[in-house]
mmCIF file of C-alpha atoms and ligand atoms in Angstrom:
data_model
loop_
_atom_site.group_PDB
_atom_site.id
_atom_site.type_symbol
_atom_site.label_atom_id
_atom_site.label_comp_id
_atom_site.label_asym_id
_atom_site.label_seq_id
_atom_site.Cartn_x
_atom_site.Cartn_y
_atom_site.Cartn_z
ATOM 1 C CA UNK A 3 77.513 85.088 98.988
ATOM 2 C CA UNK A 4 76.671 88.646 98.046
ATOM 3 C CA UNK A 5 79.344 91.326 98.626
ATOM 4 C CA UNK A 6 78.590 93.041 101.952
ATOM 5 C CA UNK A 7 78.966 96.699 102.916
ATOM 6 C CA UNK A 8 81.719 95.980 105.509
ATOM 7 C CA UNK A 9 83.685 94.041 102.853
ATOM 8 C CA UNK A 10 83.616 97.137 100.659
ATOM 9 C CA UNK A 11 84.705 99.375 103.547
ATOM 10 C CA UNK A 12 87.648 97.014 104.117
ATOM 11 C CA UNK A 13 88.793 97.652 100.540
ATOM 12 C CA UNK A 14 89.773 101.242 101.472
ATOM 13 C CA UNK A 15 93.208 101.926 99.974
ATOM 14 C CA UNK A 16 93.316 98.481 98.329
ATOM 15 C CA UNK A 17 92.065 97.140 95.015
ATOM 16 C CA UNK A 18 89.728 99.769 93.502
ATOM 17 C CA UNK A 19 85.987 99.202 94.033
ATOM 18 C CA UNK A 20 84.164 98.646 90.724
ATOM 19 C CA UNK A 21 80.679 100.048 90.515
ATOM 20 C CA UNK A 22 78.085 100.709 87.784
ATOM 21 C CA UNK A 23 74.466 101.768 87.821
ATOM 22 C CA UNK A 24 71.732 99.280 86.859
ATOM 23 C CA UNK A 25 67.993 99.868 86.588
ATOM 24 C CA UNK A 26 66.630 96.592 85.173
ATOM 25 C CA UNK A 27 66.949 92.842 85.803
ATOM 26 C CA UNK A 28 68.556 91.901 82.461
ATOM 27 C CA UNK A 29 71.193 94.658 82.718
ATOM 28 C CA UNK A 30 71.901 93.659 86.349
ATOM 29 C CA UNK A 31 72.396 90.055 85.176
ATOM 30 C CA UNK A 32 74.940 91.143 82.539
ATOM 31 C CA UNK A 33 76.919 93.410 84.891
ATOM 32 C CA UNK A 34 76.746 91.354 88.105
ATOM 33 C CA UNK A 35 79.774 89.052 87.543
ATOM 34 C CA UNK A 36 82.048 92.003 86.746
ATOM 35 C CA UNK A 37 81.299 94.554 89.456
ATOM 36 C CA UNK A 38 81.491 94.789 93.247
ATOM 37 C CA UNK A 39 78.501 97.060 93.590
ATOM 38 C CA UNK A 40 75.362 97.790 91.536
ATOM 39 C CA UNK A 41 73.906 101.197 92.166
ATOM 40 C CA UNK A 42 70.229 101.785 91.400
ATOM 41 C CA UNK A 43 70.638 105.513 90.800
ATOM 42 C CA UNK A 44 67.912 108.131 90.673
ATOM 43 C CA UNK A 45 69.644 109.081 87.385
ATOM 44 C CA UNK A 46 67.056 106.601 86.020
ATOM 45 C CA UNK A 47 64.668 109.575 85.977
ATOM 46 C CA UNK A 48 66.786 111.180 83.247
ATOM 47 C CA UNK A 49 68.065 108.007 81.554
ATOM 48 C CA UNK A 50 64.873 105.878 81.490
ATOM 49 C CA UNK A 51 62.001 108.308 82.017
ATOM 50 C CA UNK A 52 63.169 111.351 80.036
ATOM 51 C CA UNK A 53 62.920 113.878 82.900
ATOM 52 C CA UNK A 54 65.381 116.782 82.698
ATOM 53 C CA UNK A 55 66.501 116.286 86.323
ATOM 54 C CA UNK A 56 66.306 113.611 89.056
ATOM 55 C CA UNK A 57 63.759 115.617 91.080
ATOM 56 C CA UNK A 58 60.543 113.987 89.735
ATOM 57 C CA UNK A 59 61.740 110.481 90.717
ATOM 58 C CA UNK A 60 59.520 108.796 93.348
ATOM 59 C CA UNK A 61 59.933 106.088 96.009
ATOM 60 C CA UNK A 62 57.660 103.808 93.953
ATOM 61 C CA UNK A 63 59.936 104.114 90.891
ATOM 62 C CA UNK A 64 63.098 103.432 92.912
ATOM 63 C CA UNK A 65 61.477 100.410 94.594
ATOM 64 C CA UNK A 66 60.246 98.917 91.292
ATOM 65 C CA UNK A 67 63.692 99.215 89.683
ATOM 66 C CA UNK A 68 65.574 98.247 92.858
ATOM 67 C CA UNK A 69 63.569 95.020 93.168
ATOM 68 C CA UNK A 70 64.230 94.239 89.485
ATOM 69 C CA UNK A 71 68.000 94.726 89.908
ATOM 70 C CA UNK A 72 67.970 92.553 92.999
ATOM 71 C CA UNK A 73 66.175 89.753 91.069
ATOM 72 C CA UNK A 74 68.730 89.980 88.270
ATOM 73 C CA UNK A 75 71.862 89.766 90.443
ATOM 74 C CA UNK A 76 73.428 87.287 92.871
ATOM 75 C CA UNK A 77 76.889 88.626 93.626
ATOM 76 C CA UNK A 78 77.099 92.422 93.781
ATOM 77 C CA UNK A 79 76.220 94.602 96.756
ATOM 78 C CA UNK A 80 73.059 96.558 95.845
ATOM 79 C CA UNK A 81 72.658 100.198 96.863
ATOM 80 C CA UNK A 82 69.571 102.238 95.975
ATOM 81 C CA UNK A 83 69.304 106.034 95.884
ATOM 82 C CA UNK A 84 66.693 107.523 98.184
ATOM 83 C CA UNK A 85 64.903 109.964 95.846
ATOM 84 C CA UNK A 86 64.488 113.731 96.257
ATOM 85 C CA UNK A 87 62.081 114.574 99.093
ATOM 86 C CA UNK A 88 62.115 111.123 100.720
ATOM 87 C CA UNK A 89 64.825 111.828 103.361
ATOM 88 C CA UNK A 90 65.581 115.554 103.724
ATOM 89 C CA UNK A 91 62.746 116.398 106.161
ATOM 90 C CA UNK A 92 63.958 114.493 109.229
ATOM 91 C CA UNK A 93 65.928 111.430 110.282
ATOM 92 C CA UNK A 94 62.616 109.739 111.154
ATOM 93 C CA UNK A 95 61.055 110.377 107.729
ATOM 94 C CA UNK A 96 64.270 109.189 106.078
ATOM 95 C CA UNK A 97 64.404 106.028 108.190
ATOM 96 C CA UNK A 98 60.787 105.066 107.442
ATOM 97 C CA UNK A 99 61.397 105.398 103.702
ATOM 98 C CA UNK A 100 64.697 103.515 103.862
ATOM 99 C CA UNK A 101 63.070 100.635 105.780
ATOM 100 C CA UNK A 102 60.368 100.403 103.102
ATOM 101 C CA UNK A 103 63.069 100.450 100.408
ATOM 102 C CA UNK A 104 64.978 97.582 102.042
ATOM 103 C CA UNK A 105 61.882 95.490 102.815
ATOM 104 C CA UNK A 106 60.378 95.825 99.328
ATOM 105 C CA UNK A 107 63.598 95.389 97.313
ATOM 106 C CA UNK A 108 66.041 93.292 99.361
ATOM 107 C CA UNK A 109 68.812 95.840 98.799
ATOM 108 C CA UNK A 110 71.810 96.005 101.174
ATOM 109 C CA UNK A 111 72.033 99.758 101.696
ATOM 110 C CA UNK A 112 70.694 103.151 100.629
ATOM 111 C CA UNK A 113 72.441 106.265 99.335
ATOM 112 C CA UNK A 114 71.604 109.881 100.205
ATOM 113 C CA UNK A 115 73.070 113.125 98.871
ATOM 114 C CA UNK A 116 74.247 115.574 101.508
ATOM 115 C CA UNK A 117 77.037 116.953 103.668
ATOM 116 C CA UNK A 118 77.358 118.170 107.245
ATOM 117 C CA UNK A 119 73.575 118.771 107.574
ATOM 118 C CA UNK A 120 72.865 115.118 106.721
ATOM 119 C CA UNK A 121 75.390 113.629 109.179
ATOM 120 C CA UNK A 122 72.832 113.198 112.035
ATOM 121 C CA UNK A 123 70.566 111.224 109.652
ATOM 122 C CA UNK A 124 73.474 108.969 108.620
ATOM 123 C CA UNK A 125 74.270 108.254 112.283
ATOM 124 C CA UNK A 126 70.553 107.610 113.029
ATOM 125 C CA UNK A 127 70.461 104.991 110.222
ATOM 126 C CA UNK A 128 73.673 103.173 111.115
ATOM 127 C CA UNK A 129 72.674 102.922 114.807
ATOM 128 C CA UNK A 130 69.403 101.333 113.652
ATOM 129 C CA UNK A 131 70.772 98.785 111.174
ATOM 130 C CA UNK A 132 70.775 100.529 107.806
ATOM 131 C CA UNK A 133 74.136 100.896 106.014
ATOM 132 C CA UNK A 134 74.459 104.270 104.296
ATOM 133 C CA UNK A 135 76.436 105.328 101.253
ATOM 134 C CA UNK A 136 77.092 109.080 101.281
ATOM 135 C CA UNK A 137 77.218 111.368 98.229
ATOM 136 C CA UNK A 138 79.080 114.708 98.323
ATOM 137 C CA UNK A 139 80.404 117.256 95.844
ATOM 138 C CA UNK A 140 78.112 117.694 92.842
ATOM 139 C CA UNK A 141 74.698 116.707 94.197
ATOM 140 C CA UNK A 142 72.152 116.456 91.352
ATOM 141 C CA UNK A 143 69.130 116.659 93.699
ATOM 142 C CA UNK A 144 70.307 120.199 94.622
ATOM 143 C CA UNK A 145 70.489 121.367 90.988
ATOM 144 C CA UNK A 146 68.027 124.213 91.626
ATOM 145 C CA UNK A 147 70.073 125.540 94.559
ATOM 146 C CA UNK A 148 73.384 125.096 92.717
ATOM 147 C CA UNK A 149 72.072 126.608 89.467
ATOM 148 C CA UNK A 150 73.303 123.762 87.253
ATOM 149 C CA UNK A 151 75.429 120.617 87.209
ATOM 150 C CA UNK A 152 78.758 122.326 87.805
ATOM 151 C CA UNK A 153 81.898 120.718 89.190
ATOM 152 C CA UNK A 154 82.438 121.564 92.874
ATOM 153 C CA UNK A 155 85.531 122.769 94.701
ATOM 154 C CA UNK A 156 87.222 124.871 92.025
ATOM 155 C CA UNK A 157 87.826 127.619 94.607
ATOM 156 C CA UNK A 158 89.527 126.923 97.953
ATOM 157 C CA UNK A 159 86.520 127.879 100.128
ATOM 158 C CA UNK A 160 84.246 125.541 98.177
ATOM 159 C CA UNK A 161 86.881 122.766 98.300
ATOM 160 C CA UNK A 162 87.065 123.160 102.081
ATOM 161 C CA UNK A 163 83.268 122.874 102.295
ATOM 162 C CA UNK A 164 83.222 119.611 100.289
ATOM 163 C CA UNK A 165 86.049 118.249 102.465
ATOM 164 C CA UNK A 166 84.101 119.136 105.643
ATOM 165 C CA UNK A 167 81.015 117.394 104.176
ATOM 166 C CA UNK A 168 82.965 114.208 103.409
ATOM 167 C CA UNK A 169 84.551 114.142 106.878
ATOM 168 C CA UNK A 170 81.168 114.608 108.582
ATOM 169 C CA UNK A 171 79.486 111.845 106.542
ATOM 170 C CA UNK A 172 82.392 109.443 107.089
ATOM 171 C CA UNK A 173 82.524 110.131 110.840
ATOM 172 C CA UNK A 174 78.738 109.633 111.038
ATOM 173 C CA UNK A 175 79.347 106.041 109.892
ATOM 174 C CA UNK A 176 78.809 105.879 106.114
ATOM 175 C CA UNK A 177 80.307 102.631 104.744
ATOM 176 C CA UNK A 178 81.413 104.416 101.532
ATOM 177 C CA UNK A 179 80.985 107.847 99.942
ATOM 178 C CA UNK A 180 80.315 108.844 96.339
ATOM 179 C CA UNK A 181 82.437 111.890 95.464
ATOM 180 C CA UNK A 182 80.991 113.511 92.339
ATOM 181 C CA UNK A 183 82.369 116.238 90.080
ATOM 182 C CA UNK A 184 85.384 117.513 92.029
ATOM 183 C CA UNK A 185 88.985 118.405 91.121
ATOM 184 C CA UNK A 186 91.597 115.641 91.270
ATOM 185 C CA UNK A 187 93.511 117.347 94.114
ATOM 186 C CA UNK A 188 90.358 117.551 96.230
ATOM 187 C CA UNK A 189 89.364 113.926 95.508
ATOM 188 C CA UNK A 190 92.851 112.792 96.549
ATOM 189 C CA UNK A 191 92.769 114.908 99.723
ATOM 190 C CA UNK A 192 89.309 113.579 100.722
ATOM 191 C CA UNK A 193 90.353 109.993 99.983
ATOM 192 C CA UNK A 194 93.459 110.398 102.153
ATOM 193 C CA UNK A 195 91.524 112.069 104.994
ATOM 194 C CA UNK A 196 88.346 109.984 105.475
ATOM 195 C CA UNK A 197 87.978 106.409 106.769
ATOM 196 C CA UNK A 198 85.204 105.514 104.299
ATOM 197 C CA UNK A 199 86.257 104.422 100.798
ATOM 198 C CA UNK A 200 85.525 107.092 98.187
ATOM 199 C CA UNK A 201 83.715 106.131 94.965
ATOM 200 C CA UNK A 202 84.454 108.722 92.301
ATOM 201 C CA UNK A 203 82.393 109.934 89.342
ATOM 202 C CA UNK A 204 84.052 112.783 87.507
ATOM 203 C CA UNK A 205 86.505 112.868 90.405
ATOM 204 C CA UNK A 206 89.757 111.350 89.017
ATOM 205 C CA UNK A 207 91.540 108.051 89.695
ATOM 206 C CA UNK A 208 92.493 109.368 93.156
ATOM 207 C CA UNK A 209 89.414 107.709 94.676
ATOM 208 C CA UNK A 210 89.097 104.200 96.209
ATOM 209 C CA UNK A 211 86.641 103.161 93.479
ATOM 210 C CA UNK A 212 84.749 104.378 90.437
ATOM 211 C CA UNK A 213 81.137 104.532 89.288
ATOM 212 C CA UNK A 214 79.563 105.496 85.960
ATOM 213 C CA UNK A 215 76.008 105.519 84.694
ATOM 214 C CA UNK A 216 76.021 102.333 82.615
ATOM 215 C CA UNK A 217 73.950 103.789 79.769
ATOM 216 C CA UNK A 218 76.551 106.591 79.432
ATOM 217 C CA UNK A 219 79.550 104.230 79.169
ATOM 218 C CA UNK A 220 77.654 101.966 76.742
ATOM 219 C CA UNK A 221 76.762 104.897 74.478
ATOM 220 C CA UNK A 222 73.033 104.231 75.001
ATOM 221 C CA UNK A 223 72.216 107.630 76.523
ATOM 222 C CA UNK A 224 73.731 109.454 73.598
ATOM 223 C CA UNK A 225 72.636 113.006 74.403
ATOM 224 C CA UNK A 226 74.933 113.056 77.479
ATOM 225 C CA UNK A 227 78.664 113.239 76.842
ATOM 226 C CA UNK A 228 80.564 115.103 79.600
ATOM 227 C CA UNK A 229 84.338 114.667 79.812
ATOM 228 C CA UNK A 230 84.220 112.217 82.750
ATOM 229 C CA UNK A 231 82.391 109.562 80.718
ATOM 230 C CA UNK A 232 84.554 107.070 78.825
ATOM 231 C CA UNK A 233 82.624 105.273 76.080
ATOM 232 C CA UNK A 234 83.303 101.521 76.202
ATOM 233 C CA UNK A 235 80.729 100.772 73.477
ATOM 234 C CA UNK A 236 78.482 102.589 71.019
ATOM 235 C CA UNK A 237 75.265 100.647 71.602
ATOM 236 C CA UNK A 238 73.146 103.623 70.556
ATOM 237 C CA UNK A 239 74.552 103.329 67.044
ATOM 238 C CA UNK A 240 74.070 99.540 67.112
ATOM 239 C CA UNK A 241 70.386 99.989 68.037
ATOM 240 C CA UNK A 242 69.808 102.582 65.292
ATOM 241 C CA UNK A 243 71.443 100.394 62.662
ATOM 242 C CA UNK A 244 69.415 97.338 63.766
ATOM 243 C CA UNK A 245 66.129 99.300 63.644
ATOM 244 C CA UNK A 246 67.000 100.650 60.196
ATOM 245 C CA UNK A 247 67.829 97.152 58.864
ATOM 246 C CA UNK A 248 64.608 95.705 60.335
ATOM 247 C CA UNK A 249 62.484 98.480 58.807
ATOM 248 C CA UNK A 250 64.058 97.898 55.382
ATOM 249 C CA UNK A 251 63.480 94.115 55.680
ATOM 250 C CA UNK A 252 59.795 94.514 56.649
ATOM 251 C CA UNK A 253 59.137 97.026 53.867
ATOM 252 C CA UNK A 254 60.764 94.764 51.273
ATOM 253 C CA UNK A 255 59.215 91.565 52.740
ATOM 254 C CA UNK A 256 62.681 90.073 53.357
ATOM 255 C CA UNK A 257 61.538 89.527 56.958
ATOM 256 C CA UNK A 258 60.069 87.201 58.106
ATOM 257 C CA UNK A 259 61.744 84.533 55.948
ATOM 258 C CA UNK A 260 60.997 80.780 55.739
ATOM 259 C CA UNK A 261 63.133 80.116 58.846
ATOM 260 C CA UNK A 262 60.978 82.470 60.980
ATOM 261 C CA UNK A 263 57.537 80.959 60.303
ATOM 262 C CA UNK A 264 55.593 78.006 61.728
ATOM 263 C CA UNK A 265 55.291 75.963 58.513
ATOM 264 C CA UNK A 266 52.232 74.669 56.723
ATOM 265 C CA UNK A 267 48.821 73.502 57.951
ATOM 266 C CA UNK A 268 48.457 69.697 58.107
ATOM 267 C CA UNK A 269 45.193 67.902 57.267
ATOM 268 C CA UNK A 270 43.234 66.910 60.438
ATOM 269 C CA UNK A 271 43.117 63.139 61.074
HETATM 270 N N1 MHF B 301 73.029 109.844 82.354
HETATM 271 C C1 MHF B 301 73.416 110.501 83.446
HETATM 272 N N2 MHF B 301 74.707 110.456 83.794
HETATM 273 C C2 MHF B 301 75.146 111.123 84.894
HETATM 274 O O1 MHF B 301 76.366 111.059 85.182
HETATM 275 C C3 MHF B 301 74.207 111.851 85.681
HETATM 276 C C4 MHF B 301 72.849 111.846 85.277
HETATM 277 N N3 MHF B 301 72.491 111.177 84.161
HETATM 278 N N4 MHF B 301 71.894 112.493 85.986
HETATM 279 C C5 MHF B 301 72.212 112.988 87.289
HETATM 280 C C6 MHF B 301 73.553 113.533 87.326
HETATM 281 C C7 MHF B 301 73.739 114.804 86.535
HETATM 282 N N5 MHF B 301 75.127 114.737 86.212
HETATM 283 C C8 MHF B 301 75.841 115.698 85.479
HETATM 284 C C9 MHF B 301 75.250 116.409 84.461
HETATM 285 C C10 MHF B 301 75.954 117.324 83.718
HETATM 286 C C11 MHF B 301 77.298 117.563 83.993
HETATM 287 C C12 MHF B 301 78.019 118.562 83.147
HETATM 288 O O2 MHF B 301 77.834 118.596 81.969
HETATM 289 N N6 MHF B 301 78.881 119.416 83.733
HETATM 290 C C13 MHF B 301 79.736 120.334 82.996
HETATM 291 C C14 MHF B 301 79.029 121.606 82.540
HETATM 292 C C15 MHF B 301 77.982 122.122 83.494
HETATM 293 C C16 MHF B 301 77.584 123.574 83.277
HETATM 294 O O3 MHF B 301 78.457 124.412 83.281
HETATM 295 O O4 MHF B 301 76.368 123.823 83.148
HETATM 296 C C17 MHF B 301 80.946 120.689 83.846
HETATM 297 O O5 MHF B 301 81.910 121.212 83.269
HETATM 298 O O6 MHF B 301 80.960 120.361 85.031
HETATM 299 C C18 MHF B 301 77.898 116.861 85.021
HETATM 300 C C19 MHF B 301 77.185 115.926 85.761
HETATM 301 C C20 MHF B 301 75.720 113.497 86.649
HETATM 302 N N7 MHF B 301 74.573 112.609 86.793
HETATM 303 C C1 KIV B 302 75.996 107.869 89.453
HETATM 304 C C2 KIV B 302 75.483 107.740 90.841
HETATM 305 C C3 KIV B 302 76.482 108.265 91.806
HETATM 306 C C4 KIV B 302 74.105 108.293 91.090
HETATM 307 O O1 KIV B 302 73.848 108.939 92.063
HETATM 308 C C5 KIV B 302 73.019 108.018 90.129
HETATM 309 O O2 KIV B 302 73.213 107.289 89.145
HETATM 310 O O3 KIV B 302 71.912 108.514 90.372
HETATM 311 MG MG1 MG B 303 71.853 109.622 92.171
#
């Protein structure tokens, strides 16, 4: 049985919720036994497609990758980001896009970035059968309004605003909330105050769970190294070294060797 959204909500205050992003079927297959939740993040626009923000990501991209992750996993709860522009206009627009996302991918829930202004949309979804993961604090889809990817809540007025956002999204019925790029004190205060479990990224161990972009923690997306990313592997270096060794082998005709070829032609009978 796949992990359900209510099961994750029930983990509030208990064993931390383990979450990673995944964008492809083979990566989902590798991560699935070890995590509670696989997040198909719109960060794929930056990590896989080379965009300099998540804004160019489309519904079609999220659906293609969401369906792939679903095919590659059996156990984890699957949550897909609704991309920029697909939900901000109205609750009705958001709901239509979320229904399409669920029908075409088989995912369990969707995630949307937003605070108090988004609470009516969250309530609209939950009343109509779609579990919602919230996302407050640093919201990458608002990079042009924020003027960069800066941590939120350094000053008390901004901290109060993020707290009010988290409370509104939790009270609207979100089953969990991503809290991104906030001070430890604020993450702890939000986690203590809201009913929904908090999933932190750059938000300290004071949250009910953690998420990282998998390519960041594997050292595959090497250009990105903010302080909240812990490197658990250096796969970027492994890939470079493998490519270099292959190139040298091809140029020197060391590859392919006798063990890599189909043998000799036999005389027809
Ligand atoms: N690969 C990847 N990993 C992520 O964690 C991620 C993405 N992509 N794309 C979408 C957003 C963007 N994110 C970011 C990007 C940069 C900082 C960062 O470097 N912040 C610094 C300096 C910012 C500044 O002052 O301009 C900080 O101190 O907060 C944080 C989160 C997190 N998300
Ligand atoms: C890291 C998570 C929170 C995300 O929104 C993404 O990967 O797009
Ligand atoms: Mg995202």
